[in-house]
Short mmCIF file of N, CA and C in Angstrom, two decimals:
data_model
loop_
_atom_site.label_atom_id
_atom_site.label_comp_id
_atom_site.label_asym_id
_atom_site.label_seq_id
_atom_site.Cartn_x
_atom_site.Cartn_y
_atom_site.Cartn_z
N UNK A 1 0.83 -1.17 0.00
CA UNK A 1 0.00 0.00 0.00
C UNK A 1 0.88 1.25 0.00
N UNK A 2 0.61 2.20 -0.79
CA UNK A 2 1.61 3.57 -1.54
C UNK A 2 1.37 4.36 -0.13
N UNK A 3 2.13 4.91 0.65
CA UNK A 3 1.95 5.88 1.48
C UNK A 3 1.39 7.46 1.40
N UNK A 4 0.86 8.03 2.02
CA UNK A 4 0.48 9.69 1.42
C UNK A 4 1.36 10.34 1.33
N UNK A 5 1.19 11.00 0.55
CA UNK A 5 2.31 12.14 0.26
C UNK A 5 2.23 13.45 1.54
N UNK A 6 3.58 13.55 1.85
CA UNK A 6 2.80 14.73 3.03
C UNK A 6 2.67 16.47 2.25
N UNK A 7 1.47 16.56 3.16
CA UNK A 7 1.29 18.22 2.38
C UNK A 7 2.26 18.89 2.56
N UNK A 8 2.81 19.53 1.21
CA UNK A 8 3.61 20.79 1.96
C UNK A 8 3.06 22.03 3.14
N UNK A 9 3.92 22.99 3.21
CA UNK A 9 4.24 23.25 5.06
C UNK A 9 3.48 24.77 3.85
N UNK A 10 2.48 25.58 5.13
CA UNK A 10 1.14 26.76 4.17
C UNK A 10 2.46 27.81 4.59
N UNK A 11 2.33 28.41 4.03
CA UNK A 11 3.15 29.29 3.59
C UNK A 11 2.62 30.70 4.74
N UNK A 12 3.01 30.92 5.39
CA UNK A 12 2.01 31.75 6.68
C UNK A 12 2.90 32.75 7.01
N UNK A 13 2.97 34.43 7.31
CA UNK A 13 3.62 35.05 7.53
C UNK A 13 3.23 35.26 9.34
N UNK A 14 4.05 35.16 10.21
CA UNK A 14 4.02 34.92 11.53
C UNK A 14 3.68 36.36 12.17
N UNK A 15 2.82 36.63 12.34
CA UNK A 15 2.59 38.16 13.60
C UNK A 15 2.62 38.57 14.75
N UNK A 16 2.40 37.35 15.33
CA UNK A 16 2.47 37.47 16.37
C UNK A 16 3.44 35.72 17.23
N UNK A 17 4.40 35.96 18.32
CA UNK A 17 4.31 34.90 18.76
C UNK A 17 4.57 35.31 20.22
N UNK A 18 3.80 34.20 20.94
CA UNK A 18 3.30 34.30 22.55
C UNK A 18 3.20 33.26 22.96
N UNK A 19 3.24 33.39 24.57
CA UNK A 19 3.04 32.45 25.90
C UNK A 19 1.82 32.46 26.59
N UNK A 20 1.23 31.08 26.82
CA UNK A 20 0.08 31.40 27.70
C UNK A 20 0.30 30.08 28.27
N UNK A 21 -0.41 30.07 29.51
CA UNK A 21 -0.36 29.06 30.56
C UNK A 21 -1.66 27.43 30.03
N UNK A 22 -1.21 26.52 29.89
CA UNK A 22 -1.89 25.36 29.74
C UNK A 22 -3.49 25.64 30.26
N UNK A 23 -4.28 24.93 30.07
CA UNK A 23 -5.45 25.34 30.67
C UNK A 23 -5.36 24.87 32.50
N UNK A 24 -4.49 23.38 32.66
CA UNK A 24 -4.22 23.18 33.74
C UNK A 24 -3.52 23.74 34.41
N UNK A 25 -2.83 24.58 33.97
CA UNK A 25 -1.53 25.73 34.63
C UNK A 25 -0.66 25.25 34.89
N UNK A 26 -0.01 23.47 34.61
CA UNK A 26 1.21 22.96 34.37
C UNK A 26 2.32 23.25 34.17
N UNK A 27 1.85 24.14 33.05
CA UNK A 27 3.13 24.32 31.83
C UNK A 27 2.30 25.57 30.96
N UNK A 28 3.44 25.89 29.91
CA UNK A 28 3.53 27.13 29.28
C UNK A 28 3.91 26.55 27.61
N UNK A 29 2.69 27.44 27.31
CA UNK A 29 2.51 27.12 25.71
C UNK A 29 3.27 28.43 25.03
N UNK A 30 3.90 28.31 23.86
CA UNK A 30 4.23 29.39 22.86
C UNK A 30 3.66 28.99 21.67
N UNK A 31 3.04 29.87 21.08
CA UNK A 31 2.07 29.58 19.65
C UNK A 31 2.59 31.22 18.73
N UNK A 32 2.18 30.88 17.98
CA UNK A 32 2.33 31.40 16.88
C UNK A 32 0.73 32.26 16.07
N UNK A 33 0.48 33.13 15.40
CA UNK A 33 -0.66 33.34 15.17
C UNK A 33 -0.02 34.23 13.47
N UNK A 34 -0.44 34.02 12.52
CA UNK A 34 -0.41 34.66 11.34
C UNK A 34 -1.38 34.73 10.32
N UNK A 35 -1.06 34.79 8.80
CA UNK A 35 -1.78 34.81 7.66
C UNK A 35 -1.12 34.22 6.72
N UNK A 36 -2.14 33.81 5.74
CA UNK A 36 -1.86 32.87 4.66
C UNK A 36 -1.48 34.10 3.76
N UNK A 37 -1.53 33.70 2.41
CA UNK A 37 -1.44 34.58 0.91
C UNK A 37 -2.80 35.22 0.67
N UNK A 38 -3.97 34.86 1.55
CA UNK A 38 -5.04 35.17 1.04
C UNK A 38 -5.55 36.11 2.22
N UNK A 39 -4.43 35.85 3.43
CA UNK A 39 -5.20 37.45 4.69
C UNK A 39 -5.49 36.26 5.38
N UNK A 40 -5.65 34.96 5.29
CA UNK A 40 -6.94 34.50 6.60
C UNK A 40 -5.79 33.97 7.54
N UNK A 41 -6.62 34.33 8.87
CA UNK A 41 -5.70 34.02 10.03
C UNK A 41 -5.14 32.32 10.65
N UNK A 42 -4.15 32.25 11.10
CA UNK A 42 -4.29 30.93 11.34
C UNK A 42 -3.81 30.76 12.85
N UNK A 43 -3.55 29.53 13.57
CA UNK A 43 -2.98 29.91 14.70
C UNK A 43 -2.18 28.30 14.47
N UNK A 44 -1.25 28.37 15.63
CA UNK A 44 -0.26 26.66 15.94
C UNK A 44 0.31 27.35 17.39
N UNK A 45 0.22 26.25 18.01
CA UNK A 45 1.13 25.85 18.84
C UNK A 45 2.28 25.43 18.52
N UNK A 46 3.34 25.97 19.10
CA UNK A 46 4.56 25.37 18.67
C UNK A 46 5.55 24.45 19.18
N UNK A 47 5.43 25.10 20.87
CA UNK A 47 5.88 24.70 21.79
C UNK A 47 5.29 24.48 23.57
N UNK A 48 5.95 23.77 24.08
CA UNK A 48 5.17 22.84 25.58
C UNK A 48 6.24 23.14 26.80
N UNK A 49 6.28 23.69 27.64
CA UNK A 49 7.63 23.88 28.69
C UNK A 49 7.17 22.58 29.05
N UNK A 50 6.30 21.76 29.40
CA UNK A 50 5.64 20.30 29.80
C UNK A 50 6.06 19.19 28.92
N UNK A 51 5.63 18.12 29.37
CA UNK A 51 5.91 16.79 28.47
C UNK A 51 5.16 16.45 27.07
N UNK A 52 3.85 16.75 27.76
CA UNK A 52 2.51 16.62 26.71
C UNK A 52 2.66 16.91 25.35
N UNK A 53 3.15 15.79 24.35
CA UNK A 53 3.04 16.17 22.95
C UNK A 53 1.60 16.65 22.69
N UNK A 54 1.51 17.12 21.07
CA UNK A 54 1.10 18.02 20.69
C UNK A 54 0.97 17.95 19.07
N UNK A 55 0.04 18.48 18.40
CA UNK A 55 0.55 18.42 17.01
C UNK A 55 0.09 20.47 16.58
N UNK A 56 1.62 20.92 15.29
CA UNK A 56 2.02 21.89 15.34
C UNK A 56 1.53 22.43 14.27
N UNK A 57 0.36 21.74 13.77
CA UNK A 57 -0.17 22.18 12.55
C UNK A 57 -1.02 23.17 13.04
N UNK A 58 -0.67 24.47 11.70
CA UNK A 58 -1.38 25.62 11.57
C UNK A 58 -2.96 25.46 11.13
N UNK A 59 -3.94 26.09 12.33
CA UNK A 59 -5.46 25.66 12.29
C UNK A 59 -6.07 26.93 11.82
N UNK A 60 -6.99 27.13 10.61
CA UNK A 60 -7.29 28.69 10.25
C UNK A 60 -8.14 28.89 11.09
N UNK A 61 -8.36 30.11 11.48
CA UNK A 61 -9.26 31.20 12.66
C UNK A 61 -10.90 30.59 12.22
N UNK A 62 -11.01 30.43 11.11
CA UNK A 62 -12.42 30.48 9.72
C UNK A 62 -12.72 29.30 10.60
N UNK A 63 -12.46 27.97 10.58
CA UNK A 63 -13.03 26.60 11.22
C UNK A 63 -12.71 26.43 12.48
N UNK A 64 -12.24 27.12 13.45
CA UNK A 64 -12.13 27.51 15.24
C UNK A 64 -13.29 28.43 14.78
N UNK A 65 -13.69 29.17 14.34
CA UNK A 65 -14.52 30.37 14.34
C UNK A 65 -15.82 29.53 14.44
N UNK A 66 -16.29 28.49 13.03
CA UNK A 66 -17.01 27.31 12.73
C UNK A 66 -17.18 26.98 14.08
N UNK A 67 -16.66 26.11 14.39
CA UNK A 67 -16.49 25.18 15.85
C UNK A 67 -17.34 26.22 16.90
N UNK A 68 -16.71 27.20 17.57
CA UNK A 68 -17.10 27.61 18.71
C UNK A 68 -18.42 28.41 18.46
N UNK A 69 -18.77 29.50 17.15
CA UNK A 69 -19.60 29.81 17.57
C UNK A 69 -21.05 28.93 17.04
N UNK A 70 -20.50 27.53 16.30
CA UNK A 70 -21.98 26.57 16.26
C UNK A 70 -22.42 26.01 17.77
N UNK A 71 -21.50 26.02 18.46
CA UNK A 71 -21.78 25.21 19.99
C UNK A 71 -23.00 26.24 20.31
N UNK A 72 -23.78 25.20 21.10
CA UNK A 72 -25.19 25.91 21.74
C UNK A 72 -24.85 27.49 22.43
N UNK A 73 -25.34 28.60 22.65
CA UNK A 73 -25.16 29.72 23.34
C UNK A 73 -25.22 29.19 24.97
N UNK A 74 -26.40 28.37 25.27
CA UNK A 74 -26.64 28.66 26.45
C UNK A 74 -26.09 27.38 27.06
N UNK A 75 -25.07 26.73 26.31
CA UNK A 75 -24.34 25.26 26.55
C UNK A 75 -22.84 25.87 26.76
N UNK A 76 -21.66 25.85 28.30
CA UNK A 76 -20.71 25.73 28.28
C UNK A 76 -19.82 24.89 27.19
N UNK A 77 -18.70 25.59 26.55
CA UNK A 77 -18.50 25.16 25.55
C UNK A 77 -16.75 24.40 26.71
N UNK A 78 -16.20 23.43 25.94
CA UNK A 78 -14.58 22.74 26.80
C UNK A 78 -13.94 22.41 25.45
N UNK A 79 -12.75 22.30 25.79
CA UNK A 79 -12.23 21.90 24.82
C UNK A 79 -11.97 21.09 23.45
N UNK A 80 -13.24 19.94 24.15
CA UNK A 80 -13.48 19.02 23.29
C UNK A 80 -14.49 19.56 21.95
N UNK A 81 -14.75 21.09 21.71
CA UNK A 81 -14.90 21.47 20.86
C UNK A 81 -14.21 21.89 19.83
N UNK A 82 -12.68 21.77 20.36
CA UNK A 82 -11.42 21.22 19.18
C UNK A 82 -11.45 19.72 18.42
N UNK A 83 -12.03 19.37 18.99
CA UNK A 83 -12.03 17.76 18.74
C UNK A 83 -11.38 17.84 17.25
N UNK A 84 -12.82 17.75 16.09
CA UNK A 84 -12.46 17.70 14.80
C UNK A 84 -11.48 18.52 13.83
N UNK A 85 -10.76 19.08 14.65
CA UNK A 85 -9.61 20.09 14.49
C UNK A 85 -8.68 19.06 13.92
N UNK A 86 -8.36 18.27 15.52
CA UNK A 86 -7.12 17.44 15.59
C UNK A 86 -7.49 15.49 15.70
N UNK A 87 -9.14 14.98 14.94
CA UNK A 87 -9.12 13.65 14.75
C UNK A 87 -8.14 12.99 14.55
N UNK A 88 -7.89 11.95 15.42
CA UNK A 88 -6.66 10.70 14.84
C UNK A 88 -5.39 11.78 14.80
N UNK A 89 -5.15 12.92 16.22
CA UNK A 89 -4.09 13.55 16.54
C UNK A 89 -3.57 13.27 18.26
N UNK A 90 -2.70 13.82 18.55
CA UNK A 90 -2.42 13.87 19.98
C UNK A 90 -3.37 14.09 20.68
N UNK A 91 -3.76 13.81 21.88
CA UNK A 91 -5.10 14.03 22.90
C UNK A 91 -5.07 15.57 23.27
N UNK A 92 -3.63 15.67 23.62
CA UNK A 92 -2.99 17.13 24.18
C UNK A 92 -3.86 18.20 23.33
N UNK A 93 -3.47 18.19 22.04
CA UNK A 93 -3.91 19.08 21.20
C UNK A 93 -5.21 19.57 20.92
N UNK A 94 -6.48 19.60 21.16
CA UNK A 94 -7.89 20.73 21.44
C UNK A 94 -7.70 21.12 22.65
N UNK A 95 -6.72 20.75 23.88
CA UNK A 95 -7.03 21.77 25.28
C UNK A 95 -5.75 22.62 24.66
N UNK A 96 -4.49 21.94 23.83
CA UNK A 96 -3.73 23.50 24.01
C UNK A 96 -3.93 24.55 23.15
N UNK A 97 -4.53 23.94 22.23
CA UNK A 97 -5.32 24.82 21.18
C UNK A 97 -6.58 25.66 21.95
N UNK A 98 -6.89 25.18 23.04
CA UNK A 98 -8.37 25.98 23.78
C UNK A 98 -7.46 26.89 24.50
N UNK A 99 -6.76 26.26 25.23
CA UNK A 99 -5.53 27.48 26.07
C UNK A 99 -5.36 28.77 25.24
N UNK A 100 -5.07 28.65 24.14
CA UNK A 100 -4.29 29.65 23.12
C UNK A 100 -5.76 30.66 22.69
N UNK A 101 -6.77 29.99 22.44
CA UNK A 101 -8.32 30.51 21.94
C UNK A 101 -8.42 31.28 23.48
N UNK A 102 -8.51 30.72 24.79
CA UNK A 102 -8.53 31.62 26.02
C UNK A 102 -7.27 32.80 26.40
N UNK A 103 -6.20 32.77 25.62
CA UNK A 103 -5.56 33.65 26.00
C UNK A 103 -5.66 34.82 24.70
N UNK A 104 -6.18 34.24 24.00
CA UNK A 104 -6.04 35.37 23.15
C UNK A 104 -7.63 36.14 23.29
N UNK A 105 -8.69 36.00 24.09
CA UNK A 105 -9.93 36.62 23.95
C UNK A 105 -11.05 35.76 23.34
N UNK A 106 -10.77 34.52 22.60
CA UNK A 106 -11.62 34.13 21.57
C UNK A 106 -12.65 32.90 22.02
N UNK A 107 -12.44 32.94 23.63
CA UNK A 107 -13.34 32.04 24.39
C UNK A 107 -12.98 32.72 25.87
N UNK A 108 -14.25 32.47 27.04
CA UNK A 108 -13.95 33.71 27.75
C UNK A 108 -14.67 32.34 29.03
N UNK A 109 -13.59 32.70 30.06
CA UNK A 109 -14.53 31.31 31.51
C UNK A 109 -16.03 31.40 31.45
N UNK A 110 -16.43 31.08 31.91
CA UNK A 110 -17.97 31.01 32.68
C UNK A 110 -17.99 31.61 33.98
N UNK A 111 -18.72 32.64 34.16
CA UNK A 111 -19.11 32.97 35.83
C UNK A 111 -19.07 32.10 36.72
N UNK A 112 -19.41 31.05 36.66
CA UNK A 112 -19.21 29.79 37.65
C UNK A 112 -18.30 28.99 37.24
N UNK A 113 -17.31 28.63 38.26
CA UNK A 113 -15.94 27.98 38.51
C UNK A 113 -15.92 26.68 37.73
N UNK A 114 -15.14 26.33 37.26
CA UNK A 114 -15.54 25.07 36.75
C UNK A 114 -15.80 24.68 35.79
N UNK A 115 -17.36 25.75 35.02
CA UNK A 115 -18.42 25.14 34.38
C UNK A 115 -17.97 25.60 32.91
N UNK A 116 -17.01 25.66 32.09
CA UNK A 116 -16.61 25.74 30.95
C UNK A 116 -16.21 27.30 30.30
N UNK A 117 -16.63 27.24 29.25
CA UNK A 117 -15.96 28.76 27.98
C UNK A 117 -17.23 29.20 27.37
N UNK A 118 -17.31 30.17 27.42
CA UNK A 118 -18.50 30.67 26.07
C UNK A 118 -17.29 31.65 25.50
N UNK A 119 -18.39 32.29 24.17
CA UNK A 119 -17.44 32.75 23.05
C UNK A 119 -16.71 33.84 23.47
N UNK A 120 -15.85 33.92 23.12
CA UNK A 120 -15.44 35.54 23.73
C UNK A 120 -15.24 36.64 22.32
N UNK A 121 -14.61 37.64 22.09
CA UNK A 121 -14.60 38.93 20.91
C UNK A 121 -13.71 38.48 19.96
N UNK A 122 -14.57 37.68 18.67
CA UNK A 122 -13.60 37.41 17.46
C UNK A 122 -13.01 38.28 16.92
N UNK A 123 -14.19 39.22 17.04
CA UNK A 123 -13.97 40.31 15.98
C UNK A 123 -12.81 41.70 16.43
N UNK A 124 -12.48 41.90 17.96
CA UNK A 124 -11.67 42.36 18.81
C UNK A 124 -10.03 41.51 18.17
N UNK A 125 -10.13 40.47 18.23
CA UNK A 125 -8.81 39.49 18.00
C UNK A 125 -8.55 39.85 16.62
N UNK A 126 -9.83 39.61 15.54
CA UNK A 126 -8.98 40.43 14.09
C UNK A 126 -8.62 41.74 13.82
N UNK A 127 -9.45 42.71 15.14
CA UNK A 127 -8.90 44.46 14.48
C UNK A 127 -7.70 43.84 14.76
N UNK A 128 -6.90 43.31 16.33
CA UNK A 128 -5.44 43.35 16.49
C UNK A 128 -4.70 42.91 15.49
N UNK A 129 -5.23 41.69 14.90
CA UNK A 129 -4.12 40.68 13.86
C UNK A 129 -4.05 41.60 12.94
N UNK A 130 -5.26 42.69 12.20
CA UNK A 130 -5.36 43.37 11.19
C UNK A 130 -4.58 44.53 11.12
N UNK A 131 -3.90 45.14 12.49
CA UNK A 131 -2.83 46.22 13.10
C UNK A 131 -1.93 45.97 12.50
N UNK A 132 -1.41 44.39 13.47
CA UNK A 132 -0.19 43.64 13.08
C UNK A 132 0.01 43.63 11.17
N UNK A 133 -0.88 43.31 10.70
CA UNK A 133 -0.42 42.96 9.55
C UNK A 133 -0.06 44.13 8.55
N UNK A 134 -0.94 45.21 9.08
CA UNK A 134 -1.06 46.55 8.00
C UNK A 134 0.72 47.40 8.72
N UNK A 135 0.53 47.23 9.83
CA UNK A 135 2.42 47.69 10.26
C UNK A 135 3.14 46.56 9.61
N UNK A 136 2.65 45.47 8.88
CA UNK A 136 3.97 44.64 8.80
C UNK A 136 4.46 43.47 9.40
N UNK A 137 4.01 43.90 10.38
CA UNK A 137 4.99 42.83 11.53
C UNK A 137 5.37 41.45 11.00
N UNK A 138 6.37 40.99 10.85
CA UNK A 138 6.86 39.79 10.32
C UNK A 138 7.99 39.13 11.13
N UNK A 139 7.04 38.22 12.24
CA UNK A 139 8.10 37.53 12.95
C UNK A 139 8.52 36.07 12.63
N UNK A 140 8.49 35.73 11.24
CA UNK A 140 8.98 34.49 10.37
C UNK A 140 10.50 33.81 10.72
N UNK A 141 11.36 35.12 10.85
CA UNK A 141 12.66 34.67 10.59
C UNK A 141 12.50 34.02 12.13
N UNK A 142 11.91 34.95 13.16
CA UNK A 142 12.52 34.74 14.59
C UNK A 142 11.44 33.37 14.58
N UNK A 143 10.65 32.66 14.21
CA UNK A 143 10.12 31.39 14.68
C UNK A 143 11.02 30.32 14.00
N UNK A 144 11.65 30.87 13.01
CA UNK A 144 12.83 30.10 12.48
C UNK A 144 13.89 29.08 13.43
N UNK A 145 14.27 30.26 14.06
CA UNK A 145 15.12 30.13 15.41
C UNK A 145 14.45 29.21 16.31
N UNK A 146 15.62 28.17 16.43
CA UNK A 146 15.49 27.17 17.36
C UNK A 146 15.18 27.47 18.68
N UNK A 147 14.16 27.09 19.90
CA UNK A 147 13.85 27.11 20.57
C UNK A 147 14.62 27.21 22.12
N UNK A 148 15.19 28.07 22.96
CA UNK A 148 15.94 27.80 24.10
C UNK A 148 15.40 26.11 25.08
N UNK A 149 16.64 25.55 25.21
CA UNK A 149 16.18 24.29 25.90
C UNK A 149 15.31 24.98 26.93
N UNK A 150 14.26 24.22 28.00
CA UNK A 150 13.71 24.61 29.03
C UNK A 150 14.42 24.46 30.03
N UNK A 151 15.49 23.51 30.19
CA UNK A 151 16.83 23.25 30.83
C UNK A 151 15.87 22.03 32.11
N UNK A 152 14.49 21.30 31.75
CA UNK A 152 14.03 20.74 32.71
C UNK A 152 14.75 19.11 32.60
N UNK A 153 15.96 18.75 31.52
CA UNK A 153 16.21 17.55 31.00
C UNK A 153 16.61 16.91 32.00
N UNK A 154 16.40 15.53 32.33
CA UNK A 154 16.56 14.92 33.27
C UNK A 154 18.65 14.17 33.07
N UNK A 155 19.21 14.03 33.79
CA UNK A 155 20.80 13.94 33.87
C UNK A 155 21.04 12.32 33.55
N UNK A 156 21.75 12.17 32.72
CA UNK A 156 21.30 10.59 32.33
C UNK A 156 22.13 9.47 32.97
N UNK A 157 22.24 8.53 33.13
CA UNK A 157 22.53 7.56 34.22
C UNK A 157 24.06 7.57 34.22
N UNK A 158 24.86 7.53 35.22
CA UNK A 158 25.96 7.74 35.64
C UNK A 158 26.15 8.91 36.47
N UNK A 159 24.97 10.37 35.98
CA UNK A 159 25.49 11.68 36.41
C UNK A 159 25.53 11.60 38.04
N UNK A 160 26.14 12.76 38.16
CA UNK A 160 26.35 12.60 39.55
C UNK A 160 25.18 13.82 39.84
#
């Protein structure tokens, strides 16, 4: 059986890149947020200060947009409304992808502790990306750049 060919890598100019805390507050996510050739926004995770793999594929704003605002209004929305994002992907990946949607505005807690996300200001998140892009901002080269170790590596057998 012929294997798939893998897609090439979307061609995305980077605008923004940031830290936000896991939804469990574990660990610390860095993602990435840009545009295609055509303006539409996308987002990835890139990186985990934690163990928890992850997958680093760029998800457009257009089908997160889909996703959250079809969920019921008066139904707490969780992560598992990434689900069909990341089918037959890492488990990790719809909460750190929800992490990144909560730090950026685009899902907002619930008044009561606990009880999930409703939508938060899409349209707030594109004036910003739309700033970023009309100044320019092009942080491509710097996501280029290899990542500082987290220095959490464990010392391998012999060390003292």
């Amino acid at each position: 059986m012929a294997k798939k060919a893998a897609l090439p890598e979307m061609a995305i100019h980077i605008h923004k890149i940031a830290t936000c805390p896991t939804l469990s507050g574990r660990s610390q996510l860095t993602y990435h947020v840009g545009n295609d050739t055509e303006l539409a926004l996308h987002i990835r995770v890139v990186q985990n200060s934690g163990n928890g793999q992850f997958n680093s594929n760029w998800v457009s704003l257009s089908k997160i947009e889909k996703l959250i605002t079809a969920h019921p209004a008066d139904k707490p929305m969780t992560s598992s409304t990434m689900l069909p994002v990341f089918r037959g992907r890492s488990s990790n990946s719809p909460s750190f992808l929800y992490a990144v949607l909560l730090a950026e505005g685009l899902v907002t807690p619930c008044k009561e502790k606990d009880s999930g996300y409703t939508l938060g200001n899409i349209e707030a998140f594109r004036q910003v990306m739309s700033a970023l892009i009309t100044a320019g901002t092009d942080l491509s080269a710097a996501a280029d750049t290899p990542p500082e170790p987290s220095g959490k590596k464990r010392p391998g057998k012999g060390a003292e």
